[in-house]
Coordinates of C-alpha atoms in Angstrom, one line a residue:
Chain C
X1 CA -3.4 4.2 14.4
X2 CA -5.9 2.9 12.0
X3 CA -8.7 5.3 13.1
X4 CA -7.8 8.2 10.8
X5 CA -7.6 6.0 7.6
X6 CA -11.0 6.3 6.3
X7 CA -10.5 4.5 3.0
X8 CA -8.4 1.6 4.1
X9 CA -10.6 -1.1 2.5
X10 CA -10.2 0.8 -0.7
X11 CA -6.4 1.0 -0.3
X12 CA -6.0 -2.7 0.8
X13 CA -8.3 -3.7 -2.3
X14 CA -6.0 -1.7 -4.5
X15 CA -2.8 -3.3 -3.1
X16 CA -4.2 -6.6 -3.8
X17 CA -5.1 -5.5 -7.5
X18 CA -1.4 -4.3 -7.8
X19 CA -0.3 -7.8 -6.7
X20 CA -2.4 -9.5 -9.4
X21 CA -1.0 -7.0 -12.0
X22 CA 2.5 -7.8 -11.0
X23 CA 2.1 -11.5 -11.3
X24 CA 0.5 -11.1 -14.5
X25 CA 3.5 -9.4 -15.9
X26 CA 6.2 -11.4 -14.1
X27 CA 4.9 -15.0 -14.8
X28 CA 5.3 -14.9 -18.5
X29 CA 9.0 -14.0 -17.9
X30 CA 9.6 -16.8 -15.5
X31 CA 11.6 -19.8 -16.7
X32 CA 12.1 -18.1 -20.2
X33 CA 15.7 -17.0 -21.5
X34 CA 16.2 -13.4 -20.0
X35 CA 19.2 -11.0 -20.3
X36 CA 20.5 -10.3 -16.7
X37 CA 22.2 -7.2 -16.2
X38 CA 24.1 -6.2 -13.0
X39 CA 23.2 -2.9 -10.9
X40 CA 25.6 -0.7 -9.3
X41 CA 25.4 -2.6 -6.2
X42 CA 26.2 -6.0 -8.1
X43 CA 22.5 -7.3 -7.8
X44 CA 21.0 -8.7 -10.8
X45 CA 18.0 -7.1 -12.7
X46 CA 15.9 -8.1 -15.7
X47 CA 13.4 -6.7 -17.8
X48 CA 10.8 -8.4 -15.8
X49 CA 11.6 -6.4 -12.8
X50 CA 11.6 -3.3 -14.7
X51 CA 8.2 -4.0 -16.6
X52 CA 6.5 -5.0 -13.5
X53 CA 7.4 -1.9 -11.5
X54 CA 6.6 0.4 -14.4
X55 CA 3.2 -1.1 -14.5
X56 CA 2.4 -0.8 -10.8
X57 CA 3.6 2.7 -10.9
X58 CA 1.2 3.5 -13.8
X59 CA -1.6 2.2 -11.8
X60 CA -0.8 4.0 -8.9
X61 CA -0.4 7.3 -10.6
X62 CA -3.8 6.9 -12.3
X63 CA -5.6 6.1 -9.1
X64 CA -3.7 8.2 -6.5
X65 CA -2.0 10.8 -8.4
X66 CA -0.7 12.7 -5.4
X67 CA 0.7 9.6 -3.6
X68 CA 4.4 9.2 -3.2
X69 CA 6.2 6.0 -4.7
X70 CA 9.5 4.6 -3.9
X71 CA 10.3 1.4 -6.3
X72 CA 13.6 -0.8 -6.4
X73 CA 14.0 -0.2 -10.0
X74 CA 12.7 3.2 -11.0
X75 CA 13.1 5.4 -8.0
X76 CA 11.5 7.9 -5.9
X77 CA 8.7 10.3 -6.8
X78 CA 6.4 12.7 -4.5
X79 CA 8.6 11.5 -1.5
X80 CA 7.4 14.3 0.7
X81 CA 3.7 13.2 0.5
X82 CA 2.0 11.8 3.4
X83 CA 0.9 8.6 1.5
X84 CA 3.7 6.5 0.2
X85 CA 3.8 3.2 -1.7
X86 CA 7.1 1.3 -1.7
X87 CA 7.6 -1.5 -4.3
X88 CA 9.9 -4.3 -4.9
X89 CA 8.7 -5.9 -8.3
X90 CA 10.5 -9.1 -7.8
X91 CA 12.1 -9.6 -4.5
X92 CA 14.4 -12.6 -5.0
X93 CA 15.7 -11.8 -8.5
X94 CA 18.4 -14.6 -8.1
X95 CA 15.6 -17.1 -7.4
X96 CA 13.6 -15.7 -10.4
X97 CA 16.3 -16.2 -12.8
X98 CA 17.1 -19.6 -11.7
X99 CA 13.6 -20.9 -11.8
X100 CA 13.0 -21.2 -8.2
X101 CA 9.3 -20.3 -7.3
X102 CA 9.8 -18.5 -4.1
X103 CA 10.4 -15.0 -5.5
X104 CA 7.7 -12.7 -4.7
X105 CA 6.4 -8.9 -5.2
X106 CA 6.4 -6.9 -2.3
X107 CA 3.9 -3.9 -1.9
X108 CA 3.9 -1.4 1.1
X109 CA 1.6 1.5 1.8
X110 CA 2.7 4.0 4.5
X111 CA 1.0 7.1 6.0
X112 CA 3.5 9.5 7.5
X113 CA 6.2 7.0 7.5
X114 CA 4.2 4.1 9.2
X115 CA 3.7 0.9 7.4
X116 CA -0.2 0.6 7.2
X117 CA -0.6 -2.1 4.5
X118 CA 1.8 -5.0 3.3
X119 CA 1.4 -7.5 0.8
X120 CA 3.8 -10.6 0.1
X121 CA 2.6 -12.0 -3.3
X122 CA 4.2 -15.2 -4.6
X123 CA 2.9 -15.6 -8.2
X124 CA 4.5 -19.0 -9.1
X125 CA 2.7 -20.9 -6.2
X126 CA -0.3 -18.6 -6.0
X127 CA 0.1 -17.7 -2.6
X128 CA -0.5 -14.2 -1.0
X129 CA -0.3 -12.6 2.7
X130 CA -2.0 -9.2 3.2
X131 CA -1.2 -7.4 6.4
X132 CA -3.3 -4.3 7.5
X133 CA -2.3 -2.4 10.5
X134 CA -4.6 -3.1 13.4
X135 CA -6.1 -6.3 11.6
X136 CA -5.4 -10.0 11.4
X137 CA -3.0 -11.1 8.6
X138 CA -5.0 -12.8 5.8
X139 CA -2.9 -15.9 3.8
X140 CA -5.0 -16.3 0.6
X141 CA -8.1 -14.7 2.3
X142 CA -8.0 -16.6 5.5
X143 CA -6.5 -15.4 8.8
X144 CA -2.9 -16.8 9.7
X145 CA -1.1 -16.8 13.1
X146 CA 2.7 -17.2 13.9
X147 CA 3.9 -20.2 15.7
X148 CA 3.8 -20.2 19.4
X149 CA 7.7 -20.8 19.6
X150 CA 8.9 -18.8 22.4
X151 CA 12.6 -20.3 22.8
X152 CA 15.5 -20.1 20.4
X153 CA 16.3 -24.0 21.3
X154 CA 12.9 -24.8 19.8
X155 CA 12.9 -22.5 16.7
X156 CA 13.7 -22.9 13.1
X157 CA 15.6 -20.0 11.7
X158 CA 16.0 -18.7 8.1
X159 CA 18.1 -16.4 6.1
X160 CA 18.1 -16.0 2.5
X161 CA 22.1 -16.7 1.9
X162 CA 25.0 -16.7 4.1
X163 CA 26.4 -14.3 1.7
X164 CA 24.1 -11.4 2.6
X165 CA 26.1 -10.9 5.9
X166 CA 29.3 -8.9 6.4
X167 CA 31.9 -10.3 8.9
X168 CA 30.2 -9.0 12.1
X169 CA 26.8 -9.8 10.9
X170 CA 28.0 -13.3 10.0
X171 CA 29.2 -13.7 13.5
X172 CA 26.1 -12.6 15.1
X173 CA 24.1 -15.0 12.8
X174 CA 26.2 -17.9 13.7
X175 CA 25.9 -17.1 17.3
X176 CA 22.1 -16.9 17.1
X177 CA 21.5 -19.7 14.5
X178 CA 23.8 -22.2 16.1
X179 CA 21.4 -22.1 19.2
X180 CA 18.4 -22.8 17.1
X181 CA 16.8 -26.1 16.5
X182 CA 17.3 -25.8 12.8
X183 CA 18.9 -23.4 10.6
X184 CA 18.2 -23.1 6.7
X185 CA 19.0 -21.0 4.0
X186 CA 17.1 -19.7 0.8
X187 CA 13.6 -18.1 0.4
X188 CA 13.8 -14.4 0.1
X189 CA 10.6 -12.8 1.1
X190 CA 8.9 -16.3 1.1
X191 CA 10.3 -16.8 4.5
X192 CA 8.5 -14.0 6.2
X193 CA 5.2 -15.4 4.6
X194 CA 5.9 -18.7 6.2
X195 CA 6.6 -17.1 9.4
X196 CA 3.4 -15.4 9.4
X197 CA 1.6 -18.7 8.7
X198 CA 3.5 -20.4 11.5
X199 CA 5.8 -22.7 9.7
X200 CA 9.0 -20.7 10.1
X201 CA 9.8 -19.4 13.7
X202 CA 12.5 -16.5 13.0
X203 CA 14.2 -14.9 10.1
X204 CA 17.6 -13.0 10.6
X205 CA 19.1 -10.9 7.6
X206 CA 21.0 -7.9 6.9
X207 CA 21.6 -5.8 3.8
X208 CA 18.0 -5.3 3.0
X209 CA 16.6 -2.1 1.6
X210 CA 13.3 -0.3 2.5
X211 CA 11.5 -2.0 -0.4
X212 CA 12.7 -5.4 0.9
X213 CA 11.4 -5.0 4.5
X214 CA 8.7 -2.4 4.6
X215 CA 5.9 -4.5 3.3
X216 CA 6.8 -7.2 5.8
X217 CA 6.0 -5.2 8.8
X218 CA 2.1 -5.1 8.5
X219 CA 2.1 -9.0 7.5
X220 CA 4.1 -10.1 10.7
X221 CA 2.7 -7.8 13.3
X222 CA -1.0 -8.8 11.9
X223 CA -0.1 -12.4 12.3
X224 CA 1.1 -12.0 16.0
X225 CA 5.0 -11.9 15.1
X226 CA 7.4 -9.2 16.1
X227 CA 9.7 -7.6 13.2
X228 CA 12.3 -5.0 14.0
X229 CA 16.0 -4.0 13.3
X230 CA 18.7 -5.9 15.3
X231 CA 18.6 -3.4 18.1
X232 CA 14.9 -4.1 18.4
X233 CA 13.9 -0.7 17.2
X234 CA 10.9 -0.4 14.8
X235 CA 11.6 -0.5 11.0
X236 CA 11.2 2.7 8.9
X237 CA 12.4 3.9 5.6
X238 CA 15.8 5.0 7.4
X239 CA 16.6 1.6 9.1
X240 CA 19.9 0.1 8.6
X241 CA 18.8 -3.0 6.7
X242 CA 19.2 -5.2 9.5
X243 CA 16.0 -7.3 10.2
X244 CA 14.8 -9.8 12.7
X245 CA 11.5 -11.2 12.5
X246 CA 10.2 -13.6 15.2
X247 CA 7.0 -15.8 16.1
X248 CA 6.6 -14.4 19.5
X249 CA 7.8 -11.5 21.7
X250 CA 9.9 -14.0 23.7
X251 CA 11.6 -15.5 20.9
X252 CA 12.3 -12.0 19.6
X253 CA 13.7 -10.7 22.6
X254 CA 16.1 -13.6 23.0
X255 CA 17.5 -13.2 19.6
X256 CA 18.0 -9.6 20.0
X257 CA 19.9 -10.1 23.4
X258 CA 22.1 -12.6 21.6
X259 CA 23.1 -10.3 19.2
X260 CA 24.2 -7.4 21.5
Chain P
X1 CA 21.9 -50.6 -22.0
X2 CA 18.2 -50.3 -22.5
X3 CA 17.9 -53.1 -25.1
X4 CA 17.4 -55.9 -22.7
X5 CA 15.0 -54.1 -20.4
X6 CA 12.0 -55.5 -22.1
X7 CA 9.3 -53.9 -19.7
X8 CA 10.8 -50.4 -19.5
X9 CA 7.4 -48.7 -20.2
X10 CA 5.7 -50.6 -17.7
X11 CA 8.3 -49.9 -15.1
X12 CA 8.4 -46.0 -16.0
X13 CA 4.7 -45.9 -15.7
X14 CA 4.9 -47.9 -12.4
X15 CA 7.4 -45.3 -11.0
X16 CA 5.2 -42.4 -11.9
X17 CA 2.4 -44.1 -10.2
X18 CA 4.3 -44.5 -7.2
X19 CA 5.2 -40.8 -7.3
X20 CA 1.6 -39.9 -7.3
X21 CA 1.0 -42.4 -4.4
X22 CA 3.7 -40.6 -2.4
X23 CA 2.2 -37.2 -3.0
X24 CA -1.2 -38.2 -2.1
X25 CA 0.2 -39.3 1.3
X26 CA 2.7 -36.4 2.1
X27 CA 0.6 -33.5 1.1
X28 CA -2.1 -33.8 3.8
X29 CA 0.8 -33.6 6.3
X30 CA 2.3 -30.4 4.7
X31 CA 2.1 -27.4 6.9
X32 CA 0.3 -29.2 9.4
X33 CA 1.6 -29.7 13.1
X34 CA 4.0 -32.6 13.2
X35 CA 6.1 -34.4 15.7
X36 CA 9.8 -34.2 14.7
X37 CA 12.1 -36.8 15.7
X38 CA 15.8 -37.0 15.1
X39 CA 17.5 -40.0 13.8
X40 CA 21.1 -41.3 14.7
X41 CA 22.6 -38.9 12.1
X42 CA 20.7 -36.0 13.6
X43 CA 18.6 -35.5 10.6
X44 CA 14.9 -35.0 11.1
X45 CA 12.0 -37.4 10.2
X46 CA 8.3 -37.3 10.8
X47 CA 5.4 -39.5 10.3
X48 CA 5.1 -38.3 6.8
X49 CA 8.3 -39.5 5.8
X50 CA 7.7 -43.1 7.2
X51 CA 4.0 -43.4 6.0
X52 CA 5.1 -42.3 2.3
X53 CA 7.9 -44.8 2.3
X54 CA 5.6 -47.8 3.8
X55 CA 3.0 -47.1 1.2
X56 CA 5.4 -47.1 -1.7
X57 CA 7.0 -50.4 -0.4
X58 CA 3.8 -52.1 -0.1
X59 CA 3.0 -51.1 -3.8
X60 CA 6.3 -52.4 -4.9
X61 CA 6.1 -55.6 -3.1
X62 CA 2.7 -56.2 -4.5
X63 CA 3.7 -55.5 -8.1
X64 CA 7.2 -56.8 -8.0
X65 CA 7.6 -59.2 -5.2
X66 CA 11.0 -60.2 -5.9
X67 CA 12.6 -56.8 -6.4
X68 CA 14.9 -55.4 -3.9
X69 CA 14.1 -52.1 -1.9
X70 CA 16.3 -49.6 -0.3
X71 CA 14.6 -46.9 1.5
X72 CA 15.8 -44.1 3.6
X73 CA 13.4 -44.8 6.5
X74 CA 12.6 -48.6 6.5
X75 CA 16.1 -49.9 5.2
X76 CA 16.9 -52.7 2.8
X77 CA 15.0 -55.8 1.5
X78 CA 16.1 -58.4 -1.2
X79 CA 19.3 -56.3 -2.0
X80 CA 20.8 -59.2 -3.9
X81 CA 18.4 -59.1 -6.6
X82 CA 19.2 -57.8 -10.2
X83 CA 16.1 -55.1 -9.8
X84 CA 16.4 -52.7 -7.1
X85 CA 14.1 -49.8 -6.2
X86 CA 15.9 -47.0 -4.2
X87 CA 13.3 -44.5 -2.5
X88 CA 13.7 -41.2 -0.7
X89 CA 10.0 -40.5 0.6
X90 CA 10.7 -37.0 1.4
X91 CA 13.9 -35.4 0.2
X92 CA 14.2 -32.1 2.1
X93 CA 12.6 -33.0 5.3
X94 CA 13.8 -29.7 6.9
X95 CA 11.9 -27.8 3.9
X96 CA 8.9 -30.1 4.5
X97 CA 8.7 -29.2 8.2
X98 CA 9.1 -25.4 7.5
X99 CA 6.4 -25.2 5.0
X100 CA 8.8 -24.7 2.1
X101 CA 7.3 -26.2 -1.2
X102 CA 10.7 -27.3 -2.6
X103 CA 10.7 -30.9 -1.0
X104 CA 10.4 -34.0 -3.0
X105 CA 10.0 -37.6 -3.4
X106 CA 13.0 -39.4 -5.2
X107 CA 12.5 -42.8 -6.9
X108 CA 15.3 -44.8 -8.5
X109 CA 15.1 -48.1 -10.3
X110 CA 18.4 -49.9 -10.9
X111 CA 19.3 -53.1 -12.9
X112 CA 22.6 -54.8 -11.8
X113 CA 23.5 -51.7 -10.0
X114 CA 23.0 -49.5 -13.0
X115 CA 20.3 -46.4 -12.7
X116 CA 17.7 -46.9 -15.3
X117 CA 14.8 -44.9 -14.2
X118 CA 14.8 -41.8 -11.9
X119 CA 11.8 -39.7 -10.6
X120 CA 12.1 -36.2 -8.9
X121 CA 8.4 -35.5 -7.8
X122 CA 7.6 -32.0 -6.3
X123 CA 3.9 -32.7 -5.0
X124 CA 3.4 -29.1 -3.5
X125 CA 4.2 -27.6 -7.0
X126 CA 2.9 -30.4 -9.1
X127 CA 6.0 -30.8 -11.0
X128 CA 7.8 -33.9 -12.0
X129 CA 10.9 -34.9 -13.8
X130 CA 11.1 -38.5 -15.2
X131 CA 14.4 -39.9 -16.5
X132 CA 14.9 -43.2 -18.4
X133 CA 18.2 -44.5 -19.2
X134 CA 18.7 -43.7 -23.2
X135 CA 15.5 -41.6 -23.5
X136 CA 14.9 -37.8 -23.1
X137 CA 14.1 -36.6 -19.7
X138 CA 10.5 -35.5 -19.3
X139 CA 9.3 -32.6 -17.1
X140 CA 5.6 -32.8 -16.5
X141 CA 5.3 -34.9 -19.7
X142 CA 7.4 -32.7 -22.1
X143 CA 11.1 -33.1 -23.0
X144 CA 13.4 -30.9 -21.2
X145 CA 17.1 -29.9 -21.7
X146 CA 19.9 -28.7 -19.6
X147 CA 21.2 -25.1 -20.4
X148 CA 24.0 -24.7 -22.9
X149 CA 26.4 -23.0 -20.3
X150 CA 29.9 -24.2 -20.7
X151 CA 31.9 -22.0 -18.7
X152 CA 31.9 -21.7 -14.7
X153 CA 32.1 -18.0 -15.1
X154 CA 28.7 -17.7 -16.8
X155 CA 27.1 -20.3 -14.5
X156 CA 24.7 -20.1 -11.4
X157 CA 25.5 -23.0 -8.9
X158 CA 23.5 -24.3 -5.9
X159 CA 23.9 -26.2 -2.9
X160 CA 21.3 -27.0 -0.3
X161 CA 23.2 -25.5 2.4
X162 CA 26.8 -24.5 3.5
X163 CA 26.0 -26.9 6.5
X164 CA 26.2 -30.0 4.5
X165 CA 30.0 -29.5 3.9
X166 CA 32.9 -30.6 6.0
X167 CA 35.9 -28.3 6.2
X168 CA 37.4 -29.6 3.2
X169 CA 34.4 -30.0 1.2
X170 CA 33.6 -26.2 2.2
X171 CA 37.0 -25.1 0.8
X172 CA 36.2 -27.0 -2.4
X173 CA 32.8 -25.5 -2.7
X174 CA 34.1 -22.0 -2.0
X175 CA 36.8 -22.5 -4.7
X176 CA 34.4 -23.5 -7.1
X177 CA 31.3 -21.2 -6.2
X178 CA 33.4 -17.9 -6.1
X179 CA 34.2 -18.3 -9.7
X180 CA 30.6 -18.7 -10.8
X181 CA 28.4 -15.9 -11.8
X182 CA 26.0 -16.5 -9.1
X183 CA 25.7 -18.9 -6.1
X184 CA 22.6 -19.9 -4.1
X185 CA 21.5 -22.2 -1.3
X186 CA 18.6 -24.2 -0.7
X187 CA 16.2 -26.3 -2.8
X188 CA 17.2 -30.1 -1.9
X189 CA 16.3 -32.3 -4.9
X190 CA 14.4 -29.3 -6.6
X191 CA 17.7 -28.0 -7.9
X192 CA 18.4 -30.8 -9.9
X193 CA 15.0 -30.8 -11.6
X194 CA 15.8 -27.1 -12.3
X195 CA 19.1 -28.1 -13.9
X196 CA 17.4 -30.7 -15.9
X197 CA 15.2 -27.9 -17.3
X198 CA 17.8 -25.5 -18.1
X199 CA 17.5 -23.0 -15.3
X200 CA 20.2 -24.0 -12.8
X201 CA 23.7 -24.5 -14.4
X202 CA 25.6 -26.8 -11.7
X203 CA 24.9 -28.3 -8.3
X204 CA 27.6 -29.4 -6.0
X205 CA 27.0 -31.1 -2.8
X206 CA 28.4 -33.8 -0.3
X207 CA 26.8 -35.9 2.6
X208 CA 24.2 -37.2 0.1
X209 CA 23.0 -40.9 0.5
X210 CA 22.4 -43.4 -2.2
X211 CA 18.6 -42.7 -2.0
X212 CA 19.5 -38.8 -2.4
X213 CA 21.5 -39.2 -5.7
X214 CA 20.5 -42.4 -7.6
X215 CA 17.4 -41.0 -8.9
X216 CA 19.0 -38.0 -10.1
X217 CA 21.3 -39.9 -12.6
X218 CA 18.7 -40.7 -15.2
X219 CA 17.0 -37.3 -14.7
X220 CA 20.3 -35.3 -15.4
X221 CA 21.8 -37.5 -18.1
X222 CA 18.6 -37.8 -20.3
X223 CA 18.3 -33.9 -20.3
X224 CA 22.1 -33.6 -21.5
X225 CA 23.8 -33.1 -18.3
X226 CA 26.7 -34.7 -16.4
X227 CA 26.3 -36.1 -12.8
X228 CA 29.2 -37.9 -11.2
X229 CA 31.1 -37.9 -7.7
X230 CA 33.7 -35.1 -7.2
X231 CA 36.4 -37.2 -8.9
X232 CA 34.3 -37.4 -12.3
X233 CA 33.5 -41.1 -11.6
X234 CA 30.0 -42.4 -12.3
X235 CA 27.5 -42.6 -9.1
X236 CA 26.7 -45.9 -7.7
X237 CA 25.4 -47.2 -4.5
X238 CA 28.8 -47.3 -3.0
X239 CA 29.7 -43.6 -3.9
X240 CA 30.9 -41.3 -1.0
X241 CA 28.1 -38.8 -1.3
X242 CA 29.9 -36.1 -2.8
X243 CA 27.9 -35.0 -6.2
X244 CA 28.5 -32.5 -8.9
X245 CA 25.7 -32.2 -11.6
X246 CA 26.4 -29.8 -14.5
X247 CA 24.5 -28.7 -17.6
X248 CA 27.3 -29.5 -19.9
X249 CA 30.4 -31.9 -20.1
X250 CA 32.7 -28.7 -20.4
X251 CA 31.3 -27.1 -17.4
X252 CA 31.4 -30.3 -15.4
X253 CA 35.0 -30.9 -16.5
X254 CA 35.9 -27.3 -15.3
X255 CA 34.4 -27.9 -11.8
X256 CA 36.0 -31.3 -11.5
X257 CA 39.4 -30.0 -12.3
X258 CA 38.9 -27.0 -9.6
X259 CA 38.2 -29.6 -7.1
X260 CA 41.4 -31.7 -7.7

């Protein structure tokens, strides 16, 4: 898949620069008084989310004027293009506005709908995961690997909150997580980074948007993990927002089979 | 209350040195492969928890040989003494073993049963709260204050996990948190520090042990907040492990009245 992408290094470098830009804008707002608005879906948003995305879009438009852009706060542009950037300026806005340092910026680059580059950037702790299709995932510049955990009975599993599940989803999460060695809540995109680095074994969530999960794909896969929807199908822009990420194919298969 | 404590500066300085010692021992274990054991109450423990507490106890025994010590991992010593150190070497062991940087070391110093000094130390993010009875709480050396939030409808509220509640406690937490502007899970002792700094408005938990909550008292009170058990009574070594912390007396009173 990577063979035809001639400028993959340039694009990866650009994605990292975008992450730096995002952190430089979000951090001055962190732990400062901020007006919190609530969007149509009741999720909170602040001037920090909007300013970060606007700056990233401007940078993309200058460097790659023909590329498509799909961001959480400012919508879609040039969506028919082969090349697409998908942006979540602040993933974990609830963490951000309560002073929790686990929020992050998510950047995905897709070609013809396939995730090619993913960045999970955590500016408050200065941690960054870079995934590139067909290459090992880097954590702060060093290769990282998922854990060798193959059985749910040995696994720790995370979800951002029990409140992200509907009734059926909650039943499925209970069924899976009660068989795990440990379950924990919290963390937003941070837990997927910890999965790529081998500390978290599984994450199971629902109600995610494309800008929440598309950046995770290259990060998790490049570290040796598996990330799909709840049926085991590959994630794409039209997925239903149900996501399972696991450290190994065996662990992933066990979780998917428990959900069915 | 502070008048008769002649060496309060010396004790406070010593508590901070204990926190530095704890972090210097825990951090080399963080995000490294660790054998996890499960104690009688099913809570996990590692060599990191035990090593940190052993080092802190040794330091206390050398400096203050007559003082009592009560630690999570190595039990009680000289408990009849007027001066007592209460230690949780790693609060948030589940965070610690899953790579989450929100775990902390808790240090409380009591005289005649009353909390006089409290430290919440977060070594992974290099953040530290120091509370001393009758003095303003310090965050990394600077005075901090709780938020001005007076109504639950405007408040964000945290609990470490829904799994810490029994059925009745869960009902009470649902009753309270559903009226809050936002509820979140995760964070262990970190959320109490964020409350002292004005980012989190309320924390409601149960199943806490004395070494989980005694260090929080001086930190929260010195920042302008209120921390009690669920009936509104002061916390002491024999409290039942149900804790409410709130940014203001009004918010605290509203939460207590909803629980009754």
